[in-house]
Coordinates of C-alpha atoms in Angstrom, one line a residue:
R2 CA -36.4 -29.5 7.3
R3 CA -37.5 -29.8 3.6
I4 CA -39.0 -26.3 3.8
I5 CA -35.8 -24.9 5.3
H6 CA -33.7 -26.6 2.5
D7 CA -36.0 -25.1 -0.2
C8 CA -35.7 -21.6 1.3
I9 CA -31.9 -21.9 1.4
W10 CA -31.9 -23.2 -2.2
L11 CA -34.1 -20.2 -3.4
Q12 CA -32.0 -17.6 -1.4
E13 CA -28.8 -18.9 -3.0
R14 CA -30.3 -18.5 -6.5
L15 CA -32.1 -15.2 -5.9
P16 CA -30.6 -13.4 -8.9
E17 CA -31.7 -16.2 -11.2
L18 CA -35.4 -16.4 -10.0
K19 CA -38.4 -15.0 -11.9
P20 CA -39.4 -11.5 -10.7
D21 CA -42.5 -12.5 -8.7
C22 CA -40.6 -15.3 -7.0
A23 CA -37.5 -13.2 -6.4
A24 CA -39.7 -10.5 -4.8
L25 CA -41.2 -13.0 -2.4
V26 CA -37.8 -14.5 -1.5
G27 CA -36.4 -11.0 -1.2
N28 CA -39.1 -10.0 1.2
F29 CA -38.6 -13.2 3.3
T30 CA -34.8 -12.5 3.4
S31 CA -35.5 -8.9 4.5
A32 CA -37.7 -10.2 7.3
Q33 CA -34.9 -12.5 8.4
V34 CA -32.6 -9.5 8.5
Q35 CA -35.1 -7.6 10.6
D36 CA -35.6 -10.5 13.0
V37 CA -32.9 -13.1 13.3
R38 CA -35.4 -15.4 15.0
L39 CA -36.9 -16.0 11.6
N40 CA -33.6 -17.6 10.5
P41 CA -33.8 -21.3 11.5
L42 CA -30.2 -22.1 10.7
I43 CA -28.9 -19.2 12.7
M44 CA -31.1 -19.9 15.7
K45 CA -30.4 -23.6 15.7
Y46 CA -26.6 -23.5 15.3
C47 CA -25.8 -20.0 16.7
G48 CA -28.3 -19.5 19.4
H49 CA -25.8 -20.0 22.2
V50 CA -23.3 -17.8 20.4
I51 CA -25.9 -15.0 20.1
H52 CA -26.6 -15.1 23.8
R53 CA -22.9 -15.1 24.6
Y54 CA -21.8 -12.3 22.3
C55 CA -24.8 -10.5 20.8
D56 CA -27.5 -10.5 23.5
D57 CA -27.5 -6.7 23.6
E58 CA -28.0 -6.5 19.8
L59 CA -30.8 -9.1 20.0
R60 CA -32.7 -7.1 22.7
V61 CA -32.2 -3.7 21.2
S62 CA -32.8 -4.8 17.6
F63 CA -36.5 -4.9 18.2
R64 CA -36.4 -1.1 18.9
D65 CA -33.5 -0.1 16.7
S66 CA -33.2 -1.8 13.3
T67 CA -29.6 -0.5 12.8
R68 CA -28.4 -2.8 15.7
D69 CA -27.8 -5.8 13.5
V70 CA -27.5 -9.2 15.2
M71 CA -26.0 -10.6 12.1
D72 CA -23.3 -7.9 12.0
C73 CA -22.4 -9.0 15.5
L74 CA -22.2 -12.6 14.5
V75 CA -20.0 -11.8 11.5
Q76 CA -17.6 -9.9 13.8
H77 CA -17.2 -12.9 16.0
K78 CA -17.2 -15.5 13.2
N79 CA -13.5 -16.1 13.2
S80 CA -13.0 -15.7 17.0
P81 CA -11.2 -18.6 18.7
E82 CA -14.4 -19.6 20.5
L83 CA -16.2 -20.2 17.2
R84 CA -13.5 -22.2 15.5
G85 CA -15.1 -25.3 17.1
E86 CA -18.5 -24.3 15.9
P87 CA -18.4 -25.2 12.1
K88 CA -22.1 -25.3 11.6
C89 CA -22.6 -21.9 13.1
R90 CA -19.8 -20.5 11.0
Q91 CA -21.3 -22.1 7.9
S92 CA -24.7 -20.6 8.7
I93 CA -23.2 -17.1 9.1
E94 CA -21.3 -17.4 5.8
H95 CA -24.5 -18.7 4.0
F96 CA -26.3 -15.5 5.2
Q97 CA -23.3 -13.4 4.1
L98 CA -23.4 -14.9 0.6
V99 CA -27.2 -14.5 0.4
T100 CA -27.2 -10.9 1.4
A101 CA -24.1 -10.0 -0.7
G102 CA -26.3 -9.3 -3.7
D103 CA -28.5 -6.5 -2.3
Y104 CA -27.5 -3.8 0.1
R105 CA -31.1 -3.6 1.4
F106 CA -30.5 -6.9 3.1
T107 CA -28.0 -5.3 5.4
V108 CA -30.0 -3.1 7.8
A109 CA -27.3 -0.9 9.2
F110 CA -25.6 -0.4 5.8
K111 CA -29.0 0.4 4.2
E112 CA -29.9 3.0 6.8
A113 CA -26.6 4.7 6.8
C114 CA -25.9 4.7 3.0
K115 CA -29.2 4.5 1.2
H116 CA -29.5 8.2 0.3
H117 CA -25.8 8.5 -0.6
A118 CA -26.1 5.4 -2.8
M119 CA -29.0 6.9 -4.6
R120 CA -27.2 10.2 -5.0
Y121 CA -23.7 9.1 -6.1
C122 CA -24.3 5.5 -7.4
P123 CA -27.7 5.6 -9.2
T124 CA -26.6 3.1 -11.8
S125 CA -25.3 0.5 -9.2
R126 CA -27.8 -2.3 -9.0
T127 CA -26.1 -4.8 -6.7
K128 CA -24.7 -4.4 -3.2
A129 CA -21.2 -5.1 -4.5
K130 CA -21.5 -2.3 -7.0
V131 CA -22.8 0.1 -4.4
I132 CA -19.9 -0.7 -2.1
E133 CA -17.5 -0.4 -4.9
C134 CA -18.9 3.0 -5.9
L135 CA -19.0 4.4 -2.4
S136 CA -15.6 3.1 -1.5
T137 CA -14.1 4.6 -4.6
I138 CA -15.5 8.0 -3.6
I139 CA -14.1 7.6 -0.1
T140 CA -10.7 6.6 -1.5
N141 CA -10.6 9.5 -3.9
D142 CA -11.5 12.0 -1.1
T143 CA -8.8 10.4 1.1
L144 CA -6.1 10.7 -1.6
S145 CA -7.0 14.2 -2.5
D146 CA -7.2 15.3 1.1
A147 CA -10.6 16.7 0.4
R148 CA -13.6 17.0 2.6
F149 CA -15.5 13.6 2.7
R150 CA -18.6 13.6 0.6
I151 CA -19.8 10.5 2.3
P152 CA -20.6 11.1 6.0
R153 CA -18.9 9.2 8.8
N154 CA -21.7 6.7 9.6
C155 CA -21.9 5.6 6.0
R156 CA -18.1 5.4 5.7
Q157 CA -18.0 3.1 8.7
Q158 CA -20.6 0.8 7.2
V159 CA -18.8 0.8 3.8
R160 CA -15.6 -0.2 5.7
S161 CA -17.5 -2.9 7.5
Q162 CA -18.7 -4.4 4.2
L163 CA -15.2 -4.1 2.7
L164 CA -13.8 -5.9 5.7
Q165 CA -16.2 -8.8 5.1
Q166 CA -15.2 -8.9 1.4
R167 CA -11.5 -9.0 2.3
E168 CA -12.1 -11.8 4.8
N169 CA -13.9 -14.1 2.3
F170 CA -13.0 -14.2 -1.3
D171 CA -16.5 -15.4 -2.3
L172 CA -18.1 -12.2 -0.9
D173 CA -16.2 -10.0 -3.3
P174 CA -17.8 -10.5 -6.7
V175 CA -15.4 -8.2 -8.5
L176 CA -12.3 -10.0 -7.2
K177 CA -13.9 -13.4 -7.6
T178 CA -14.8 -12.7 -11.2
S179 CA -11.5 -11.0 -12.1
C180 CA -9.2 -13.6 -10.3
A181 CA -11.0 -16.9 -10.6
Q182 CA -8.4 -18.4 -13.0
D183 CA -5.5 -16.9 -11.0
V184 CA -6.8 -18.5 -7.8
A185 CA -7.1 -21.8 -9.5
K186 CA -3.5 -21.4 -10.8
F187 CA -1.7 -19.9 -7.8
C188 CA -3.9 -20.6 -4.8
P189 CA -5.6 -24.0 -5.5
G190 CA -5.6 -25.3 -1.9
V191 CA -6.0 -22.1 0.0
E192 CA -9.1 -21.7 2.2
R193 CA -11.6 -19.0 1.2
G194 CA -11.9 -17.4 4.7
E195 CA -9.7 -15.2 6.9
A196 CA -8.3 -13.3 3.9
Q197 CA -6.1 -16.2 2.9
V198 CA -7.0 -16.1 -0.8
L199 CA -6.4 -12.4 -1.0
E200 CA -3.0 -12.6 0.7
C201 CA -2.1 -15.4 -1.7
L202 CA -3.0 -13.4 -4.7
L203 CA -1.0 -10.4 -3.4
E204 CA 2.0 -12.8 -3.0
H205 CA 1.7 -13.6 -6.7
K206 CA 0.7 -10.2 -7.8
A207 CA 3.5 -9.9 -10.3
A208 CA 2.3 -13.0 -12.1
V209 CA -1.5 -12.7 -12.1
S210 CA -3.5 -11.7 -15.1
M211 CA -4.0 -8.1 -16.0
K212 CA -7.7 -8.2 -15.0
C213 CA -6.8 -9.7 -11.6
H214 CA -3.9 -7.2 -11.1
K215 CA -6.3 -4.3 -11.7
A216 CA -8.7 -5.6 -9.0
L217 CA -5.8 -6.1 -6.6
F218 CA -4.5 -2.6 -7.3
H219 CA -7.9 -1.1 -6.2
I220 CA -8.0 -3.2 -3.1
E221 CA -4.4 -2.1 -2.1
Q222 CA -5.3 1.5 -2.8
Q223 CA -8.2 1.2 -0.4
D224 CA -6.6 -0.8 2.3
L225 CA -3.2 0.8 2.4
G226 CA -4.8 4.2 2.6
D227 CA -7.4 3.1 5.2
S228 CA -6.4 0.2 7.4
S229 CA -10.0 -0.3 8.7
S230 CA -10.7 -2.7 5.8
D231 CA -7.5 -4.6 5.9
Y232 CA -8.7 -7.9 7.5
A233 CA -5.4 -9.6 7.5
L234 CA -3.7 -6.7 9.3
L235 CA -6.5 -6.2 11.8
S236 CA -6.7 -9.9 12.7
T237 CA -3.0 -10.8 12.7
C238 CA -2.0 -7.7 14.7
K239 CA -5.0 -7.6 17.0
P240 CA -2.9 -7.9 20.2
M241 CA -0.4 -5.3 19.0
I242 CA -3.2 -2.9 18.0
K243 CA -4.8 -3.3 21.4
F244 CA -1.5 -2.7 23.1
Y245 CA 0.0 0.1 21.0
C246 CA -2.9 1.6 19.0
Y247 CA -5.9 1.5 21.3
D248 CA -6.5 5.2 20.9
E249 CA -5.8 5.4 17.2
E250 CA -8.6 5.7 14.7
P251 CA -8.9 2.4 12.7
A252 CA -8.1 4.1 9.4
K253 CA -4.6 4.8 10.6
T254 CA -3.8 1.5 12.2
L255 CA -1.0 0.7 9.7
T256 CA 0.6 4.1 10.4
C257 CA 0.5 3.4 14.1
L258 CA 1.9 -0.1 13.8
K259 CA 4.8 1.1 11.6
R260 CA 5.7 3.5 14.4
Y261 CA 6.0 0.7 17.0
K262 CA 7.1 -2.3 14.9
D263 CA 10.7 -2.2 16.1
S264 CA 9.7 -2.3 19.8
P265 CA 11.2 -5.3 21.7
S266 CA 7.7 -6.6 22.7
F267 CA 6.3 -6.3 19.2
E268 CA 5.0 -9.7 17.9
E269 CA 7.1 -11.1 15.1
K270 CA 4.2 -12.2 12.9
C271 CA 2.6 -8.8 13.1
K272 CA 6.0 -7.1 12.3
L273 CA 6.4 -9.2 9.2
L274 CA 3.0 -8.3 7.9
V275 CA 3.6 -4.6 8.7
I276 CA 6.8 -4.8 6.7
K277 CA 5.0 -6.5 3.9
R278 CA 2.4 -3.7 3.8
M279 CA 5.2 -1.2 3.8
I280 CA 6.7 -2.9 0.8
E281 CA 3.4 -2.8 -1.0
Q282 CA 2.9 0.8 0.0
N283 CA 6.3 1.9 -1.5
E284 CA 5.3 0.5 -4.9
D285 CA 3.1 3.5 -5.7
Y286 CA 2.7 6.9 -4.1
R287 CA -1.1 6.5 -4.4
F288 CA -0.9 3.8 -1.8
N289 CA 0.5 6.3 0.7
P290 CA -1.9 9.2 1.5
E291 CA 0.6 10.6 4.1
L292 CA 3.3 10.9 1.5
M293 CA 0.8 12.5 -0.9
K294 CA -0.3 15.0 1.7
A295 CA 3.2 15.9 2.7
C296 CA 4.7 16.1 -0.8
K297 CA 1.7 17.2 -2.9
P298 CA 3.2 20.6 -3.8
D299 CA 6.6 19.1 -4.5
M300 CA 5.1 16.4 -6.7
S301 CA 3.2 19.0 -8.7
K302 CA 6.4 21.1 -9.0
Y303 CA 9.0 18.4 -9.8
C304 CA 7.3 15.2 -10.8
V305 CA 4.4 16.3 -13.0
T306 CA 5.8 14.5 -16.1
V307 CA 6.0 11.2 -14.2
M308 CA 2.5 11.5 -12.8
A309 CA 1.1 12.6 -16.2
H310 CA 1.8 9.2 -17.6
Q311 CA 0.9 7.1 -14.6
P312 CA -1.2 4.0 -15.3
Q313 CA -4.6 4.0 -13.7
D314 CA -4.7 0.5 -12.5
S315 CA -1.0 -0.5 -12.1
E316 CA 1.9 0.5 -9.8
L317 CA 4.4 3.1 -10.8
E318 CA 7.1 1.0 -9.0
G319 CA 8.5 3.8 -6.9
K320 CA 9.0 6.3 -9.8
V321 CA 7.5 9.3 -8.1
V322 CA 9.6 8.6 -5.0
A323 CA 12.6 8.3 -7.3
C324 CA 11.7 11.7 -8.7
L325 CA 11.5 13.2 -5.2
K326 CA 14.8 11.6 -4.2
I327 CA 16.6 13.6 -6.9
K328 CA 15.3 16.8 -5.4
F329 CA 16.0 15.5 -1.9
R330 CA 19.7 15.1 -2.9
E331 CA 19.6 18.6 -4.3
R332 CA 18.1 19.9 -1.0
K333 CA 15.1 21.4 -2.9
L334 CA 12.2 19.7 -1.1
R335 CA 9.9 21.5 1.3
H336 CA 10.6 20.7 5.0
E337 CA 7.4 18.6 5.4
C338 CA 8.1 16.6 2.3
E339 CA 11.7 16.2 3.2
N340 CA 10.8 14.8 6.6
K341 CA 8.4 12.3 5.2
L342 CA 10.8 11.2 2.5
T343 CA 13.6 10.8 5.1
A344 CA 11.4 8.4 7.0
I345 CA 10.7 6.3 3.9
L346 CA 14.4 6.3 2.8
K347 CA 15.5 5.3 6.3
E348 CA 13.2 2.3 6.3
A349 CA 14.3 1.4 2.8
A350 CA 17.9 1.5 3.7
L351 CA 17.3 -1.2 6.3
N352 CA 15.3 -3.4 4.0
Y353 CA 16.0 -3.3 0.3
R354 CA 12.6 -4.7 -0.6
L355 CA 11.1 -1.4 0.5
N356 CA 12.9 0.2 -2.5
P357 CA 11.2 -1.2 -5.6
L358 CA 13.6 0.7 -8.0
L359 CA 16.7 -0.8 -6.3
K360 CA 15.1 -4.2 -6.2
S361 CA 14.4 -4.0 -9.9
L362 CA 17.6 -2.4 -11.2
C363 CA 20.0 -4.4 -9.0
L364 CA 18.2 -7.8 -9.0
S365 CA 21.1 -9.8 -10.5
E366 CA 23.6 -8.0 -8.3
I367 CA 21.6 -8.7 -5.1
Q368 CA 21.3 -12.4 -6.1
G369 CA 24.9 -12.7 -7.2
L370 CA 26.9 -10.4 -4.9
C371 CA 24.7 -10.1 -1.8
E372 CA 22.9 -13.5 -1.6
M373 CA 23.9 -14.1 2.0
E374 CA 22.8 -10.6 3.1
K375 CA 19.6 -11.1 1.2
E376 CA 18.8 -14.2 3.3
E377 CA 19.6 -12.3 6.5
E378 CA 17.3 -9.5 5.6
M379 CA 14.3 -11.6 4.7
D380 CA 13.0 -11.7 8.3
S381 CA 14.6 -8.6 9.7
Q382 CA 15.6 -5.0 8.9
R383 CA 19.4 -4.8 9.1
G384 CA 20.4 -2.8 6.1
T385 CA 22.9 -5.5 5.1
V386 CA 21.9 -5.7 1.4
E387 CA 22.2 -2.0 0.8
E388 CA 25.6 -2.0 2.6
C389 CA 26.7 -4.9 0.5
L390 CA 25.8 -3.0 -2.7
K391 CA 27.6 0.1 -1.5
R392 CA 30.8 -2.0 -0.8
A393 CA 30.4 -3.7 -4.2
L394 CA 30.2 -0.3 -5.9
V395 CA 33.4 0.9 -4.3
A396 CA 35.1 -2.3 -5.2
G397 CA 34.0 -2.0 -8.9
K398 CA 32.0 -5.2 -8.8
I399 CA 28.7 -3.8 -10.1
R400 CA 28.8 -4.0 -13.9
D401 CA 25.3 -2.7 -14.7
R402 CA 25.4 1.1 -15.1
A403 CA 21.7 1.5 -14.0
C404 CA 22.4 -0.4 -10.8
R405 CA 25.6 1.5 -10.2
E406 CA 23.9 4.8 -10.5
E407 CA 21.0 3.8 -8.2
V408 CA 23.5 2.6 -5.5
A409 CA 25.5 5.8 -6.0
A410 CA 22.2 7.8 -5.5
L411 CA 21.6 5.9 -2.2
I412 CA 25.1 7.0 -1.0
E413 CA 24.4 10.6 -2.0
E414 CA 21.1 10.5 -0.1
G415 CA 23.0 9.5 3.0
R416 CA 25.2 12.5 2.4
A417 CA 22.2 14.8 2.2
D418 CA 20.8 13.5 5.6
I419 CA 22.6 11.1 7.9
N420 CA 19.3 9.7 9.1
V421 CA 18.9 8.1 5.7
D422 CA 22.0 6.1 6.4
P423 CA 20.9 4.2 9.5
L424 CA 24.1 2.2 9.8
L425 CA 26.3 5.2 9.9
H426 CA 23.8 7.0 12.2
A427 CA 23.8 4.1 14.6
A428 CA 27.6 3.9 14.6
C429 CA 27.9 7.6 15.3
S430 CA 24.9 8.2 17.5
L431 CA 26.9 8.9 20.6
D432 CA 29.2 11.3 18.8
L433 CA 26.3 13.1 17.3
T434 CA 24.7 13.5 20.7
K435 CA 28.0 14.6 22.2
Y436 CA 29.4 16.9 19.6
C437 CA 26.6 17.7 17.1
A438 CA 23.5 18.0 19.3
D439 CA 23.0 21.7 18.3
V440 CA 23.2 20.9 14.6
A441 CA 19.8 20.6 12.9
P442 CA 19.3 17.5 10.8
G443 CA 18.9 17.7 7.0
N444 CA 20.9 19.3 4.3
G445 CA 24.0 17.3 5.2
R446 CA 24.6 19.5 8.3
Q447 CA 25.1 16.7 10.8
L448 CA 27.4 14.8 8.4
M449 CA 29.5 17.9 7.9
C450 CA 29.8 18.2 11.6
L451 CA 31.2 14.7 11.9
E452 CA 33.5 15.2 8.9
E453 CA 34.9 18.3 10.6
L454 CA 35.4 16.4 13.8
A455 CA 37.2 13.6 11.9
R456 CA 39.6 16.2 10.5
R457 CA 40.3 17.6 14.0
D458 CA 40.5 14.1 15.5
R459 CA 42.2 14.2 18.9
A460 CA 42.7 17.9 18.7
D461 CA 41.0 20.2 21.3
G462 CA 40.0 17.1 23.2
V463 CA 37.8 15.9 20.4
S464 CA 37.9 12.2 19.6
L465 CA 35.4 10.2 17.6
Q466 CA 34.6 6.7 18.6
E467 CA 36.6 4.2 16.6
Q468 CA 33.6 2.6 15.0
C469 CA 32.2 5.9 14.0
K470 CA 35.5 7.1 12.6
T471 CA 36.1 4.0 10.6
M472 CA 32.6 4.0 9.0
L473 CA 32.7 7.7 8.4
L474 CA 36.0 7.5 6.5
A475 CA 34.6 4.6 4.4
R476 CA 31.5 6.7 3.7
I477 CA 33.7 9.7 2.6
D478 CA 35.4 7.4 0.1
M479 CA 32.0 6.2 -1.1
F480 CA 30.9 9.8 -1.6
R481 CA 33.7 10.4 -4.0
N482 CA 32.7 7.3 -6.0
A483 CA 29.1 8.3 -6.0
E484 CA 29.7 11.8 -7.0
A485 CA 31.7 10.6 -10.1
L486 CA 28.9 8.3 -11.1
I487 CA 26.0 10.8 -10.7
S488 CA 27.9 13.4 -12.7
A489 CA 26.6 14.3 -16.2
P490 CA 26.8 11.6 -18.9
S491 CA 30.0 11.7 -20.8
S492 CA 28.8 10.1 -24.1
L493 CA 25.7 9.8 -26.2
Q494 CA 25.3 6.2 -25.1
D495 CA 25.4 7.3 -21.4
M496 CA 22.9 10.0 -22.2
Y497 CA 20.6 7.5 -23.9
G498 CA 20.9 5.2 -20.8
A499 CA 20.2 8.1 -18.5
V500 CA 17.1 9.0 -20.4
Q501 CA 15.9 5.4 -20.5
R502 CA 16.2 5.2 -16.7
S503 CA 14.7 8.6 -16.0
P504 CA 11.3 8.6 -14.3
A505 CA 10.3 11.2 -17.0
R506 CA 11.7 9.2 -19.9
R507 CA 8.4 9.5 -21.9
Y508 CA 8.4 13.2 -21.6
L509 CA 12.1 13.5 -22.6
A510 CA 11.6 11.1 -25.5
G511 CA 8.6 13.1 -26.7
L512 CA 10.6 16.3 -26.3
L513 CA 13.5 14.9 -28.3
I514 CA 11.2 13.7 -31.0
S515 CA 9.6 17.1 -31.2
I516 CA 13.0 18.8 -31.5
V517 CA 14.1 16.4 -34.2
G518 CA 10.8 17.0 -36.0
V519 CA 11.2 20.8 -35.8
I520 CA 14.8 20.5 -37.1
F521 CA 13.6 18.3 -40.0
L522 CA 10.8 20.7 -40.9
M523 CA 13.2 23.6 -40.8
G524 CA 15.6 21.7 -43.0
L525 CA 12.8 21.1 -45.5
V526 CA 11.8 24.8 -45.6
C527 CA 15.4 26.0 -45.8
G528 CA 16.1 23.5 -48.5
R529 CA 13.2 24.7 -50.6
V530 CA 14.1 28.3 -50.1
A531 CA 17.7 27.5 -51.2
N532 CA 16.5 25.6 -54.2
R533 CA 14.3 28.5 -55.3
S534 CA 17.1 31.0 -54.8
A535 CA 19.4 28.9 -56.9
A536 CA 16.8 28.6 -59.6
A537 CA 16.2 32.3 -59.6
K538 CA 19.9 33.0 -60.0
R539 CA 20.1 30.7 -63.0
K540 CA 17.3 32.5 -64.7

């Protein structure tokens, strides 16, 4: 027992040992990785678990080193059956912590990624740094829609390692170092495992330190673009994934769950987490590879000034989507981008938290005018907050101009495509099917069809349903209000406010300063020329 205790003590302090001792302990740890029977803690406390879940890996591991028994145990560590086996779980976590410092201690990862780590990450000396380096390459390739430089088997191993880091805060050295003080401040009683610390930090993301926020940004960029490393999502939604997304590749699990989240049989706790991920995803276009792929040409054409000033490690808070929305209202987006943006705007209309710009600009109005609707929308997607703000706009209750303009823009978006106004669409769904089935969606065509029907109401046997007619007439009144607000600024103060709220405000400010500078220089030159001319005449 004393020898076992000493071995554990040395393994836990491997980075601090002298080179000769570290080499011996490292070799012993590698031997344990190759043959789990050399690990007394695992065999003592997890032997029955191995035979229950990992018997195949145990038998095959002697012939194939990539079939890792420890990987199998890690996968089952948080299963219901092991919750009553604390010593086995502690032994597994001890091994995870010991092997977290060197990628060579993880056989499958080493075999799959060794050459790529040497090629792309030659300066990375620890396992965490290798994982960080390789995962960054994978993320960048995903976001740019480029061919993957890292092959599939290595990508799978990187995702497996990331999944372990997400599950246990202590296994992610970057997050642990960056957020230690924030965890002590915001998550003091939260358990380390099952991604609880990470989820807690994400809940307090707006208040954490800059260093911690940067680490969280990179995690979100990875996990929201590739769900296979999102431990909380995969564990919370496991039954729903098995039922709805069994044939979907793990990287696109979130996309699949978003598609089915409103199904009657969808579990509530999974739905709430999916909505939470959607809220996070809408904070920055870089969190949404599908949007980037669908709208890349449109972003390059219309939003280059916004993207040129984007922070590297912080959210843009929906500014690129806000830029695209302007072109959406003007009917200038490509069809693929328009469809993707329509889906985003439709979801945001049902839950104001999916619209970071609205949430920011209309915070006081939501809290003051729509508090009841806000409470209703916390656990469901009803669109009550946006509807409340629209009514408040028509009633003249919104004082802040920025909020008024944002709400007016939402109304105009509904005018561009009725699908973006889910409440009106729901009220008029039967009439749309009955009278406008041949009208293609987009560019306001379906709404114009309904408006024409409203004008001809009860003529030629046409009669809109009362609910549809009432809401449609209310919307037409809203359109008039919105159009007046979105019109060009009528004063210098309005123009200044519009520039301040514009997604491209830095570019516009720079342009304005340049123009003023040119005028100033021209004034100086002209002044000197005039002075010289006057002096010449006097002579």
